[in-house]
Coordinates of C-alpha atoms in Angstrom, one line a residue:
Chain A
M21 CA 21.6 25.7 -37.5
L22 CA 21.8 27.7 -40.6
L23 CA 19.0 28.4 -40.1
S24 CA 18.6 29.6 -37.0
I25 CA 21.2 32.0 -37.4
I26 CA 19.4 34.1 -41.0
Y27 CA 16.7 34.5 -39.2
I28 CA 18.4 36.4 -36.9
I29 CA 19.5 38.5 -38.9
G30 CA 16.6 38.3 -40.9
I31 CA 14.5 39.9 -38.0
T32 CA 16.7 42.3 -37.5
A33 CA 17.8 43.6 -41.1
E34 CA 13.0 43.5 -40.6
A35 CA 12.4 45.8 -37.0
M36 CA 16.2 48.6 -38.4
T37 CA 13.5 49.1 -42.1
G38 CA 10.1 48.4 -40.1
A39 CA 11.4 50.8 -37.1
L40 CA 12.2 53.5 -41.1
S41 CA 8.4 53.1 -41.8
A42 CA 7.3 53.6 -38.2
G43 CA 10.0 57.4 -38.0
R44 CA 8.3 58.4 -41.6
K45 CA 5.5 58.9 -39.5
N46 CA 6.4 60.4 -36.6
M47 CA 6.2 57.8 -34.4
D48 CA 6.9 57.3 -30.6
W49 CA 9.5 55.0 -28.7
F50 CA 6.6 52.4 -28.6
G51 CA 5.1 52.3 -31.3
V52 CA 8.8 52.5 -33.2
M53 CA 9.0 49.1 -30.8
L54 CA 5.9 48.1 -32.4
V55 CA 6.1 48.6 -36.0
A56 CA 9.8 46.9 -36.3
S57 CA 8.7 43.7 -34.3
A58 CA 5.3 43.3 -36.5
T59 CA 7.6 44.3 -39.7
A60 CA 9.7 41.2 -38.1
I61 CA 8.0 38.9 -36.5
G62 CA 4.4 39.4 -37.3
G63 CA 4.6 37.3 -40.3
G64 CA 5.3 34.0 -38.0
S65 CA 3.1 35.2 -35.5
V66 CA 0.0 35.4 -37.9
R67 CA 0.8 31.5 -39.6
D68 CA 1.2 31.0 -36.2
I69 CA -2.7 32.0 -35.3
L70 CA -3.3 31.4 -38.9
L71 CA -2.5 27.4 -38.6
G72 CA -3.3 27.5 -34.5
H73 CA -0.1 26.3 -33.9
F74 CA 0.6 27.5 -30.2
P75 CA 3.3 28.6 -28.8
L76 CA 4.0 31.5 -30.5
T77 CA 8.3 31.5 -31.8
W78 CA 8.4 34.3 -29.6
V79 CA 6.0 34.0 -26.6
Q80 CA 8.3 30.5 -26.2
H81 CA 12.3 32.9 -26.7
P82 CA 10.8 36.3 -25.8
E83 CA 14.5 36.8 -26.7
Y84 CA 14.0 37.0 -30.2
L85 CA 11.4 40.0 -29.4
L86 CA 13.9 41.5 -27.6
I87 CA 15.9 41.4 -30.2
T88 CA 13.8 42.8 -32.6
C89 CA 12.7 45.9 -29.6
V90 CA 16.0 46.6 -29.2
A91 CA 16.7 46.3 -33.0
G92 CA 13.6 49.5 -33.4
I93 CA 15.5 51.6 -30.4
V94 CA 18.7 51.9 -32.5
T95 CA 17.0 52.6 -35.6
T96 CA 16.1 55.9 -34.3
L97 CA 19.8 56.8 -33.4
L98 CA 21.1 55.2 -35.8
A99 CA 18.9 56.9 -38.7
K100 CA 21.3 57.8 -41.3
W101 CA 23.0 55.2 -41.6
V102 CA 20.3 53.1 -41.9
I103 CA 19.0 55.1 -44.9
K104 CA 22.9 54.8 -46.6
F105 CA 22.9 51.4 -46.2
H106 CA 20.5 50.9 -47.6
G107 CA 21.0 48.2 -50.8
V108 CA 22.3 46.2 -47.3
F109 CA 19.1 46.0 -45.9
I110 CA 18.0 44.7 -49.6
R111 CA 20.2 42.3 -49.1
L112 CA 19.8 41.2 -45.5
D113 CA 15.9 41.4 -46.5
A114 CA 15.9 38.8 -49.5
L115 CA 18.0 36.0 -47.5
G116 CA 15.4 37.3 -44.8
L117 CA 12.5 35.8 -47.1
A118 CA 13.9 33.3 -47.6
A119 CA 15.1 31.8 -43.7
F120 CA 11.1 32.9 -42.8
S121 CA 10.0 31.4 -46.8
I122 CA 11.8 27.8 -45.5
I123 CA 10.5 27.7 -42.0
G124 CA 7.4 28.3 -42.1
C125 CA 7.2 25.3 -45.0
Q126 CA 8.9 23.8 -42.0
V127 CA 6.6 24.6 -39.2
G128 CA 3.3 23.6 -42.2
I129 CA 5.1 20.2 -41.9
N130 CA 6.0 19.1 -38.5
M131 CA 1.8 19.3 -37.8
G132 CA 1.6 16.7 -39.9
L133 CA -0.5 19.7 -42.7
H134 CA -1.7 18.9 -46.7
Y135 CA 1.6 19.8 -48.6
S136 CA -0.6 23.5 -50.3
I137 CA -1.3 24.3 -46.7
C138 CA 2.8 24.2 -45.7
I139 CA 3.0 26.9 -49.5
V140 CA 0.6 28.8 -47.4
S141 CA 2.3 29.0 -44.5
A142 CA 5.5 30.1 -46.6
I143 CA 3.6 32.8 -48.4
V144 CA 2.5 33.8 -44.9
T145 CA 5.1 33.9 -42.4
G146 CA 7.5 35.6 -45.5
V147 CA 4.4 38.3 -46.6
F148 CA 2.6 39.6 -44.1
G149 CA 5.4 41.3 -41.2
G150 CA 5.1 43.7 -44.3
L151 CA 1.3 43.9 -45.1
L152 CA 0.9 44.5 -41.1
R153 CA 3.4 47.1 -40.5
D154 CA 1.9 49.0 -44.0
L155 CA -1.8 48.3 -41.6
I156 CA 0.0 50.3 -38.3
C157 CA 1.7 52.5 -40.4
R158 CA -2.1 53.4 -42.3
Q159 CA 0.5 53.3 -46.1
A160 CA -0.7 50.9 -48.8
P161 CA 0.0 47.8 -49.1
L162 CA 3.5 47.6 -50.7
V163 CA 4.0 43.5 -51.0
L164 CA 0.3 43.5 -52.7
H165 CA 2.4 46.3 -55.9
N166 CA 5.8 46.0 -56.1
E167 CA 8.2 43.6 -56.5
L168 CA 8.1 39.8 -56.3
Y169 CA 8.0 38.8 -53.2
A170 CA 4.7 36.9 -51.8
S171 CA 6.1 34.5 -55.4
V172 CA 9.3 34.7 -53.8
A173 CA 8.4 32.8 -50.8
L174 CA 6.2 30.5 -53.2
V175 CA 9.2 29.7 -55.2
V176 CA 11.3 28.8 -52.2
A177 CA 8.6 26.6 -50.7
V178 CA 7.4 25.0 -53.9
L179 CA 11.4 24.6 -54.4
Y180 CA 12.0 23.0 -50.7
L181 CA 9.3 20.5 -50.5
A182 CA 10.4 19.4 -53.8
I183 CA 13.6 18.6 -52.8
L184 CA 12.8 17.0 -49.9
H185 CA 10.4 15.1 -51.3
F186 CA 13.3 13.3 -53.6
G187 CA 14.6 12.1 -51.0
F188 CA 17.5 14.8 -50.4
S189 CA 18.5 16.1 -47.1
D190 CA 17.2 18.5 -45.3
L191 CA 20.3 21.0 -46.2
T192 CA 20.6 20.8 -49.4
A193 CA 17.0 21.7 -50.1
T194 CA 17.9 24.7 -46.9
V195 CA 20.5 25.9 -48.8
S196 CA 19.4 25.6 -52.3
A197 CA 15.8 26.8 -51.3
L198 CA 17.7 30.1 -48.5
V199 CA 20.3 30.6 -53.0
V200 CA 17.3 30.3 -55.3
G201 CA 14.9 32.8 -52.8
Y202 CA 17.9 35.1 -52.7
L203 CA 18.5 35.6 -56.2
L204 CA 14.8 35.4 -57.2
R205 CA 14.5 38.7 -55.0
M206 CA 17.4 39.9 -55.7
A207 CA 17.4 39.7 -58.9
S208 CA 13.5 40.8 -59.0
V209 CA 13.9 44.4 -57.0
R210 CA 16.9 44.9 -59.8
F211 CA 14.5 44.3 -62.4
K212 CA 11.6 45.6 -61.3
W213 CA 10.1 41.9 -62.1
R214 CA 6.2 42.4 -61.4
L215 CA 3.5 40.1 -61.3
P216 CA 0.4 41.6 -63.9
S217 CA -1.7 43.6 -61.6
F218 CA -5.8 44.1 -62.1
Q219 CA -6.1 48.0 -63.2
L220 CA -10.3 49.1 -63.0
T221 CA -10.7 51.8 -63.8
V222 CA -13.8 53.6 -62.0
E223 CA -15.5 54.5 -64.3
E224 CA -15.5 50.4 -65.9
S225 CA -16.7 50.0 -62.1
S226 CA -19.4 52.4 -61.3
S227 CA -22.1 50.8 -62.2
L228 CA -21.0 48.6 -58.6
K229 CA -22.9 49.9 -55.6
H230 CA -20.7 47.1 -53.5
Chain B
M8 CA -13.1 40.8 -6.5
L9 CA -11.7 44.9 -6.9
L10 CA -10.1 44.4 -9.8
S11 CA -13.1 42.6 -10.9
I12 CA -15.3 45.4 -10.0
I13 CA -13.1 48.1 -11.5
Y14 CA -13.0 46.2 -14.7
I15 CA -16.6 46.2 -15.3
I16 CA -15.9 50.2 -15.3
G17 CA -13.3 50.1 -17.1
I18 CA -14.9 47.7 -19.7
T19 CA -17.9 50.6 -19.3
A20 CA -16.2 53.7 -20.0
E21 CA -13.2 52.5 -22.7
A22 CA -17.0 51.5 -24.7
M23 CA -18.1 54.6 -24.5
T24 CA -15.3 57.0 -25.9
G25 CA -15.0 54.2 -28.6
A26 CA -18.6 54.7 -29.2
L27 CA -18.0 58.8 -29.9
S28 CA -14.6 57.7 -32.3
A29 CA -18.2 54.9 -34.7
G30 CA -20.0 58.3 -33.9
R31 CA -17.5 60.9 -35.8
K32 CA -17.1 58.2 -39.2
N33 CA -21.6 58.3 -39.0
M34 CA -21.5 54.3 -38.6
D35 CA -24.2 52.6 -38.1
W36 CA -25.5 51.1 -34.9
F37 CA -23.9 48.2 -36.4
G38 CA -20.1 49.8 -36.4
V39 CA -20.9 50.6 -32.9
M40 CA -21.2 47.8 -30.8
L41 CA -18.0 46.4 -32.5
V42 CA -16.4 49.9 -32.0
A43 CA -17.1 49.9 -28.8
S44 CA -16.7 46.3 -28.2
A45 CA -13.2 46.3 -30.1
T46 CA -12.0 49.2 -28.0
A47 CA -13.4 48.1 -25.1
I48 CA -11.9 44.0 -24.3
G49 CA -10.2 43.8 -27.7
G50 CA -7.1 44.3 -25.7
G51 CA -7.6 41.4 -24.2
S52 CA -8.7 38.6 -26.6
V53 CA -5.2 40.3 -29.3
R54 CA -3.5 39.2 -25.7
D55 CA -5.2 36.2 -25.4
I56 CA -4.9 34.7 -28.9
L57 CA -1.1 35.1 -29.2
L58 CA -0.1 33.4 -26.5
G59 CA -2.8 31.1 -27.1
H60 CA -5.1 31.3 -24.0
F61 CA -9.1 30.4 -25.2
P62 CA -11.8 29.9 -24.3
L63 CA -11.9 34.4 -24.6
T64 CA -12.4 35.7 -21.5
W65 CA -16.1 37.5 -23.3
V66 CA -16.6 34.0 -24.9
Q67 CA -17.1 32.1 -21.6
H68 CA -18.4 35.7 -20.0
P69 CA -21.2 36.6 -22.7
E70 CA -22.5 39.1 -19.6
Y71 CA -19.1 41.4 -20.7
L72 CA -19.5 42.1 -24.9
L73 CA -23.1 42.8 -23.6
I74 CA -21.9 45.4 -21.6
T75 CA -20.0 47.4 -24.4
C76 CA -23.0 46.8 -27.0
V77 CA -24.8 48.5 -24.2
A78 CA -22.8 51.2 -22.9
G79 CA -22.0 51.9 -26.8
I80 CA -25.7 52.4 -27.9
V81 CA -27.0 54.4 -24.3
T82 CA -23.5 56.9 -25.8
T83 CA -25.4 57.5 -28.7
L84 CA -28.3 58.5 -26.9
L85 CA -26.7 60.7 -24.2
A86 CA -23.7 61.8 -26.6
K87 CA -24.0 65.4 -25.0
W88 CA -23.3 63.9 -21.7
V89 CA -20.2 62.6 -22.2
I90 CA -18.8 64.9 -23.7
K91 CA -19.5 67.2 -21.0
F92 CA -18.0 65.0 -17.8
H93 CA -15.6 63.9 -21.0
G94 CA -12.7 64.9 -17.5
V95 CA -14.9 61.7 -15.8
F96 CA -14.2 59.7 -18.8
I97 CA -9.8 60.4 -18.7
R98 CA -10.6 59.4 -15.0
L99 CA -11.9 56.1 -15.0
D100 CA -10.2 55.2 -18.6
A101 CA -6.6 55.6 -16.4
L102 CA -8.4 53.4 -14.0
G103 CA -9.1 50.9 -16.2
L104 CA -5.9 50.8 -18.8
A105 CA -4.7 49.8 -15.1
A106 CA -6.6 47.1 -14.0
F107 CA -6.2 46.0 -17.8
S108 CA -2.8 45.1 -17.5
I109 CA -2.2 43.7 -13.9
I110 CA -5.5 41.2 -15.3
G111 CA -2.7 40.7 -17.7
C112 CA 0.2 40.0 -16.2
Q113 CA -2.2 37.3 -14.4
V114 CA -3.4 35.5 -17.9
G115 CA 0.6 35.1 -18.5
I116 CA 1.1 34.7 -15.2
N117 CA -0.8 31.8 -14.6
M118 CA 0.1 30.4 -17.6
G119 CA 3.3 29.9 -16.7
L120 CA 4.8 32.4 -19.1
H121 CA 8.6 34.1 -18.8
Y122 CA 8.0 37.1 -15.8
S123 CA 8.9 39.2 -19.8
I124 CA 6.2 38.4 -21.4
C125 CA 4.1 38.4 -19.0
I126 CA 4.7 42.1 -19.2
V127 CA 4.7 42.0 -22.8
S128 CA 0.8 40.5 -21.8
A129 CA -0.1 44.0 -20.0
I130 CA 0.5 45.8 -22.5
V131 CA -1.1 44.3 -25.1
T132 CA -3.6 44.5 -23.1
G133 CA -3.7 47.7 -22.3
V134 CA -2.9 48.9 -25.9
F135 CA -4.1 47.1 -28.5
G136 CA -8.2 47.3 -28.0
G137 CA -7.2 51.8 -28.8
L138 CA -5.3 50.3 -31.5
L139 CA -7.8 48.2 -32.7
R140 CA -10.3 51.4 -32.9
D141 CA -8.3 53.3 -34.6
L142 CA -8.1 51.2 -37.3
I143 CA -12.0 50.1 -37.4
C144 CA -11.9 53.7 -37.9
R145 CA -9.2 54.6 -40.0
Q146 CA -7.2 57.7 -37.4
A147 CA -4.3 57.2 -37.1
P148 CA -3.5 55.6 -33.3
L149 CA -2.9 57.4 -31.0
V150 CA -1.4 54.9 -28.5
L151 CA 1.8 56.2 -31.2
H152 CA 1.1 59.3 -30.8
N153 CA 0.6 60.5 -27.8
E154 CA 1.1 60.6 -23.6
L155 CA 1.7 57.9 -22.0
Y156 CA 0.4 55.0 -22.8
A157 CA 1.8 51.7 -23.0
S158 CA 4.6 52.4 -21.3
V159 CA 1.6 52.9 -17.6
A160 CA 1.0 49.3 -18.7
L161 CA 4.9 49.0 -18.5
V162 CA 5.3 50.4 -15.2
V163 CA 2.0 49.2 -14.0
A164 CA 3.6 44.9 -15.0
V165 CA 6.8 45.6 -13.6
L166 CA 5.8 46.4 -10.2
Y167 CA 2.6 44.2 -9.6
L168 CA 4.9 41.1 -10.1
A169 CA 7.9 43.2 -7.8
I170 CA 5.5 43.0 -5.4
L171 CA 4.4 40.3 -6.0
H172 CA 8.1 38.7 -6.3
F173 CA 8.8 40.6 -2.8
G174 CA 6.6 38.1 -1.3
F175 CA 3.8 40.4 -0.7
S176 CA -0.3 39.6 -0.5
D177 CA -1.8 40.1 -3.9
L178 CA -3.9 42.7 -3.5
T179 CA -1.2 44.0 -1.5
A180 CA 0.8 44.1 -5.6
T181 CA -3.2 45.0 -7.2
V182 CA -3.7 48.2 -5.2
S183 CA 0.2 49.5 -5.2
A184 CA -0.1 48.8 -9.3
L185 CA -3.2 50.0 -9.8
V186 CA -2.8 53.8 -7.5
V187 CA 0.8 54.4 -9.8
G188 CA -0.5 53.2 -13.1
Y189 CA -3.4 55.7 -12.1
L190 CA -1.3 58.5 -11.0
L191 CA 0.7 58.4 -13.4
R192 CA -1.1 58.3 -16.0
M193 CA -3.1 61.1 -14.8
A194 CA 0.8 63.6 -14.8
S195 CA 1.3 62.4 -18.5
V196 CA -2.3 63.4 -19.3
R197 CA -1.3 66.7 -17.3
F198 CA 1.6 67.9 -17.5
K199 CA 1.4 66.2 -21.7
W200 CA 3.8 63.5 -20.6
R201 CA 5.0 61.5 -24.4
L202 CA 7.7 59.8 -24.8
P203 CA 10.6 60.8 -27.5
S204 CA 9.5 60.3 -30.6
F205 CA 11.5 59.2 -34.4
Q206 CA 10.6 61.7 -36.3
L207 CA 12.1 60.6 -39.2
T208 CA 11.8 63.4 -43.1
V209 CA 10.0 62.0 -46.4
E210 CA 13.8 63.4 -48.2
E211 CA 16.1 62.4 -45.0
S212 CA 14.5 58.6 -46.7
S213 CA 13.9 59.5 -50.5
S214 CA 16.6 57.4 -51.6
L215 CA 14.8 54.1 -50.5
K216 CA 12.4 52.6 -52.2
H217 CA 11.2 50.7 -49.9
Chain C
M8 CA -24.7 18.6 -47.9
L9 CA -27.8 22.0 -49.1
L10 CA -25.3 24.0 -47.6
S11 CA -22.1 22.5 -48.7
I12 CA -22.6 23.8 -51.7
I13 CA -24.5 27.4 -51.1
Y14 CA -21.4 27.1 -49.4
I15 CA -18.8 26.5 -52.2
I16 CA -21.2 29.3 -54.1
G17 CA -21.8 32.2 -51.6
I18 CA -17.8 32.1 -51.2
T19 CA -17.1 31.7 -55.3
A20 CA -19.7 34.8 -55.4
E21 CA -17.4 37.0 -52.6
A22 CA -14.2 35.8 -53.5
M23 CA -15.3 37.2 -57.0
T24 CA -16.7 40.8 -55.5
G25 CA -13.8 40.9 -53.5
A26 CA -10.8 41.0 -56.2
L27 CA -12.5 44.0 -58.2
S28 CA -11.8 45.7 -55.1
A29 CA -8.5 44.7 -55.7
G30 CA -8.6 45.7 -59.1
R31 CA -10.2 49.3 -58.5
K32 CA -6.4 49.3 -55.7
N33 CA -4.9 48.2 -59.3
M34 CA -3.5 45.4 -56.8
D35 CA -1.3 42.6 -57.8
W36 CA -2.7 38.5 -59.1
F37 CA -1.3 37.6 -55.7
G38 CA -3.1 41.5 -53.8
V39 CA -5.7 39.8 -55.8
M40 CA -5.8 36.2 -54.1
L41 CA -5.2 37.7 -51.0
V42 CA -8.5 40.0 -51.1
A43 CA -10.1 37.4 -52.7
S44 CA -9.8 34.7 -49.8
A45 CA -9.9 36.8 -47.2
T46 CA -13.3 38.9 -48.6
A47 CA -14.6 35.1 -48.6
I48 CA -13.3 32.7 -45.9
G49 CA -12.2 36.2 -43.8
G50 CA -15.4 36.0 -41.7
G51 CA -14.9 31.9 -40.9
S52 CA -11.5 32.5 -40.5
V53 CA -11.9 35.3 -37.6
R54 CA -14.8 33.0 -36.2
D55 CA -12.1 30.4 -35.2
I56 CA -8.9 31.7 -34.3
L57 CA -12.3 34.2 -31.8
L58 CA -13.2 31.0 -30.5
G59 CA -10.1 29.1 -30.8
H60 CA -11.5 26.5 -33.3
F61 CA -8.5 25.2 -34.6
P62 CA -8.0 23.1 -37.4
L63 CA -9.2 26.8 -39.4
T64 CA -11.9 25.1 -42.1
W65 CA -9.4 25.5 -44.6
V66 CA -6.7 24.8 -42.9
Q67 CA -8.5 21.5 -43.5
H68 CA -9.9 21.4 -46.8
P69 CA -7.2 23.1 -48.8
E70 CA -9.2 22.8 -51.9
Y71 CA -12.1 25.7 -50.7
L72 CA -8.8 28.8 -50.9
L73 CA -8.3 27.6 -54.6
I74 CA -11.9 27.7 -55.6
T75 CA -11.4 32.1 -54.0
C76 CA -7.7 31.7 -54.8
V77 CA -8.9 30.8 -58.6
A78 CA -11.6 32.7 -58.5
G79 CA -10.1 35.5 -58.0
I80 CA -7.8 35.2 -60.9
V81 CA -10.2 34.5 -63.3
T82 CA -12.7 37.6 -62.4
T83 CA -9.7 38.8 -63.3
L84 CA -9.9 38.1 -67.5
L85 CA -14.1 38.4 -66.5
A86 CA -13.9 42.5 -65.1
K87 CA -16.6 43.4 -67.6
W88 CA -18.8 40.5 -67.0
V89 CA -19.0 39.5 -63.5
I90 CA -19.5 44.0 -63.3
K91 CA -22.1 43.6 -65.9
F92 CA -24.1 40.5 -63.7
H93 CA -23.7 42.7 -60.6
G94 CA -27.2 41.7 -60.5
V95 CA -26.3 38.1 -60.2
F96 CA -23.5 38.9 -58.2
I97 CA -26.0 41.3 -55.2
R98 CA -27.9 37.5 -54.7
L99 CA -25.3 34.5 -54.7
D100 CA -23.9 37.5 -51.9
A101 CA -27.4 37.4 -49.6
L102 CA -27.9 33.9 -50.3
G103 CA -24.0 32.9 -49.0
L104 CA -24.6 35.4 -46.2
A105 CA -27.4 33.7 -44.7
A106 CA -25.8 30.5 -45.4
F107 CA -21.9 32.2 -43.4
S108 CA -24.9 32.5 -40.6
I109 CA -25.9 28.9 -40.4
I110 CA -22.4 28.1 -40.4
G111 CA -21.6 30.2 -38.0
C112 CA -24.4 29.3 -35.6
Q113 CA -23.8 25.7 -36.2
V114 CA -20.1 25.9 -34.8
G115 CA -21.2 28.1 -31.3
I116 CA -23.4 24.8 -31.0
N117 CA -21.6 21.9 -31.7
M118 CA -18.6 24.1 -29.8
G119 CA -21.5 24.0 -26.9
L120 CA -21.1 27.8 -26.2
H121 CA -24.1 30.1 -25.0
Y122 CA -27.2 30.5 -27.2
S123 CA -25.4 34.7 -27.1
I124 CA -22.0 33.4 -28.1
C125 CA -23.4 31.5 -31.2
I126 CA -25.7 34.5 -32.3
V127 CA -21.9 36.8 -32.4
S128 CA -20.2 33.7 -34.4
A129 CA -23.2 33.5 -36.8
I130 CA -22.4 38.2 -37.9
V131 CA -18.8 37.6 -37.6
T132 CA -19.2 35.2 -40.0
G133 CA -21.6 37.1 -42.8
V134 CA -19.3 40.3 -41.3
F135 CA -16.2 40.4 -41.2
G136 CA -14.9 38.6 -44.9
G137 CA -16.4 42.2 -46.2
L138 CA -14.4 44.3 -43.3
L139 CA -11.2 41.9 -43.5
R140 CA -12.2 43.0 -47.4
D141 CA -12.3 46.6 -46.9
L142 CA -9.0 46.6 -44.3
I143 CA -6.7 45.0 -46.6
C144 CA -8.0 47.9 -49.5
R145 CA -8.0 50.8 -47.4
Q146 CA -11.7 51.8 -48.0
A147 CA -14.3 52.6 -45.5
P148 CA -15.9 49.3 -44.6
L149 CA -19.1 49.4 -46.3
V150 CA -21.1 46.9 -44.1
L151 CA -20.5 49.7 -40.8
H152 CA -22.7 52.5 -43.0
N153 CA -24.7 50.6 -45.6
E154 CA -28.0 47.9 -46.4
L155 CA -29.3 45.6 -43.3
Y156 CA -25.9 43.3 -43.2
A157 CA -25.0 42.4 -39.6
S158 CA -28.5 42.4 -38.8
V159 CA -29.9 40.2 -40.9
A160 CA -26.9 37.3 -40.0
L161 CA -28.7 38.0 -36.6
V162 CA -32.0 37.2 -37.8
V163 CA -30.6 34.4 -39.7
A164 CA -29.4 33.0 -36.1
V165 CA -31.7 33.8 -34.3
L166 CA -34.6 32.3 -35.8
Y167 CA -31.8 29.3 -37.0
L168 CA -31.7 29.4 -33.7
A169 CA -35.4 29.5 -32.2
I170 CA -36.3 26.5 -35.0
L171 CA -34.2 24.5 -33.6
H172 CA -35.5 25.0 -29.6
F173 CA -38.4 23.7 -30.9
G174 CA -37.9 20.7 -31.8
F175 CA -38.0 20.9 -35.3
S176 CA -35.7 19.5 -38.6
D177 CA -31.9 20.7 -38.5
L178 CA -33.2 20.9 -42.8
T179 CA -36.4 22.4 -41.4
A180 CA -34.6 25.1 -39.8
T181 CA -31.4 25.7 -42.3
V182 CA -34.6 26.2 -44.9
S183 CA -36.3 29.0 -43.6
A184 CA -32.9 30.5 -42.4
L185 CA -31.8 30.7 -45.5
V186 CA -34.6 32.1 -46.8
V187 CA -35.5 34.6 -44.4
G188 CA -32.3 35.8 -45.0
Y189 CA -31.9 35.9 -48.1
L190 CA -35.2 37.9 -48.3
L191 CA -34.7 40.4 -46.2
R192 CA -30.3 40.9 -47.1
M193 CA -32.7 41.3 -50.9
A194 CA -35.7 43.5 -49.3
S195 CA -32.5 46.1 -47.3
V196 CA -30.3 47.0 -50.4
R197 CA -33.6 47.1 -53.3
F198 CA -35.5 49.0 -50.0
K199 CA -32.6 50.9 -49.1
W200 CA -32.7 49.8 -45.6
R201 CA -30.6 50.9 -43.0
L202 CA -30.0 50.7 -38.6
P203 CA -30.3 55.1 -37.7
S204 CA -25.9 56.0 -37.6
F205 CA -24.5 58.4 -34.6
Q206 CA -23.7 61.1 -36.3
L207 CA -21.2 63.1 -33.8
T208 CA -19.8 66.3 -36.0
V209 CA -16.3 67.2 -35.1
E210 CA -18.0 69.9 -33.4
E211 CA -19.7 68.8 -31.3
S212 CA -17.5 66.1 -29.9
S213 CA -14.4 69.8 -30.1
S214 CA -13.7 69.6 -26.5
L215 CA -12.5 65.8 -26.4
K216 CA -8.7 65.2 -27.3
H217 CA -9.2 61.4 -26.2

């Protein structure tokens, strides 16, 4: 229940930031709705397709798709407001990331999958929305370069699974993972924490054709 | 039956225009067949994957895949002819778009899905072939910028569902939706009708990191 | 058994060359693991999704995903070594391509699909890993431009199916297809064999809006 509310807040916030990316590419309203929806519910869709978990969430709950499309169009009208309150969206996105990761984890658990795949499921749910957005908008995928994102999903998933494993209630696990995930994401934005990156210069790899 | 014939004409025309995109990127014959097939039957494939509607059409009917591959290779030999009769292909594409949308709608209906998801199914069938083509060819997705395309699929789907809903025969619904879809698409090409676009300048969004 | 060993060698080699692509784009460790895994096991995943063949291999065998992630990270530490022994990786990739194609064929056969779809399944398994890598790394898809790749998968699949068809054992078919596939790929790299390409100049297609 708590998770459902945060999920809806999360997809709304994600859809609105996704719509801004579409705006930067001068897309039409259909493009805005597509990018908004892909950003918000694309991660869960990729997860469900990879796991063979049908029907997809939005096929069963078309209202989620309606929310993301409306949020996208509203953003075209309120773009300045959305940009001005960017800090709020960073926070909502952090909360959404934690919620998406927990939901991804739960899908894996309910399907009886190996713990490691539950963690992968959490990461895919949290990360692939942003990847799809950047793919459709033809821009470098932010989540592969910037502040901790996939790592937050990983920590959330491991924490959630560990707390459940030690016999605590689902509520305890959910709240703990939400709080830690939110704080970790906000701290990584604040302090610009990043994963080490792998930089291969073109000269180094010049002997490579493939 | 009528729809099957138009479907085959549609995928042939789509495959040939897809092959031209591959040619502009100097792809080899395999690339030509891939882009031709993705353009022609990629939309239906994405729809079936999103809806969990297996087996995909071309897995059950490999002859469709054969048609798109042959149409692609034939285009490499007849490129000048295809370009010269561009107007014919615009018409065939408009007819194909209407047919694809109706077929997408029917898949949703047969799966017992909510009306709104049947409409989404129609749009995905009509639009995602072109999106995949532009993704593989690394060019800006036309359907998110240009003349009405997704909107035509939407109108076709709503009209088709409405006519069925009021108790008319499937043939009546199909023919009406085909005619209206074709005319709407041709009019939007002729008069350059477009959806409003969302233009966000880089300055406006300069405060955004994400 | 033989095929399993070659499969594991193949995904390790593919993951390592995939990681180099991520390095050329300065991706972080998550990006490296993503690109490494997509390159190595993305082809099989796309195949399984297109055929509705669930669960995906790595969902059932998470150890394969672990191998590709570890291979990716190891590559960030040993990049110079990997580049130096590039010739070895070309050979392992050729062997992997043949093995992936045979496995793709077998999946199709076990699902009772039409021969032509078994061949498509082989090609998708062999080719789509590299396509996904180039898509995520935002570079021109090599397999649509360069030396024979999809064609090797095609020949391997046809040969494998033909040998089985004439009543020989699976081992005979596998070994023959592996050897021929390896030699054909290496010869095409050595002698720069390519498919004919379709070159459409912008002038020729200037009358096209779409």
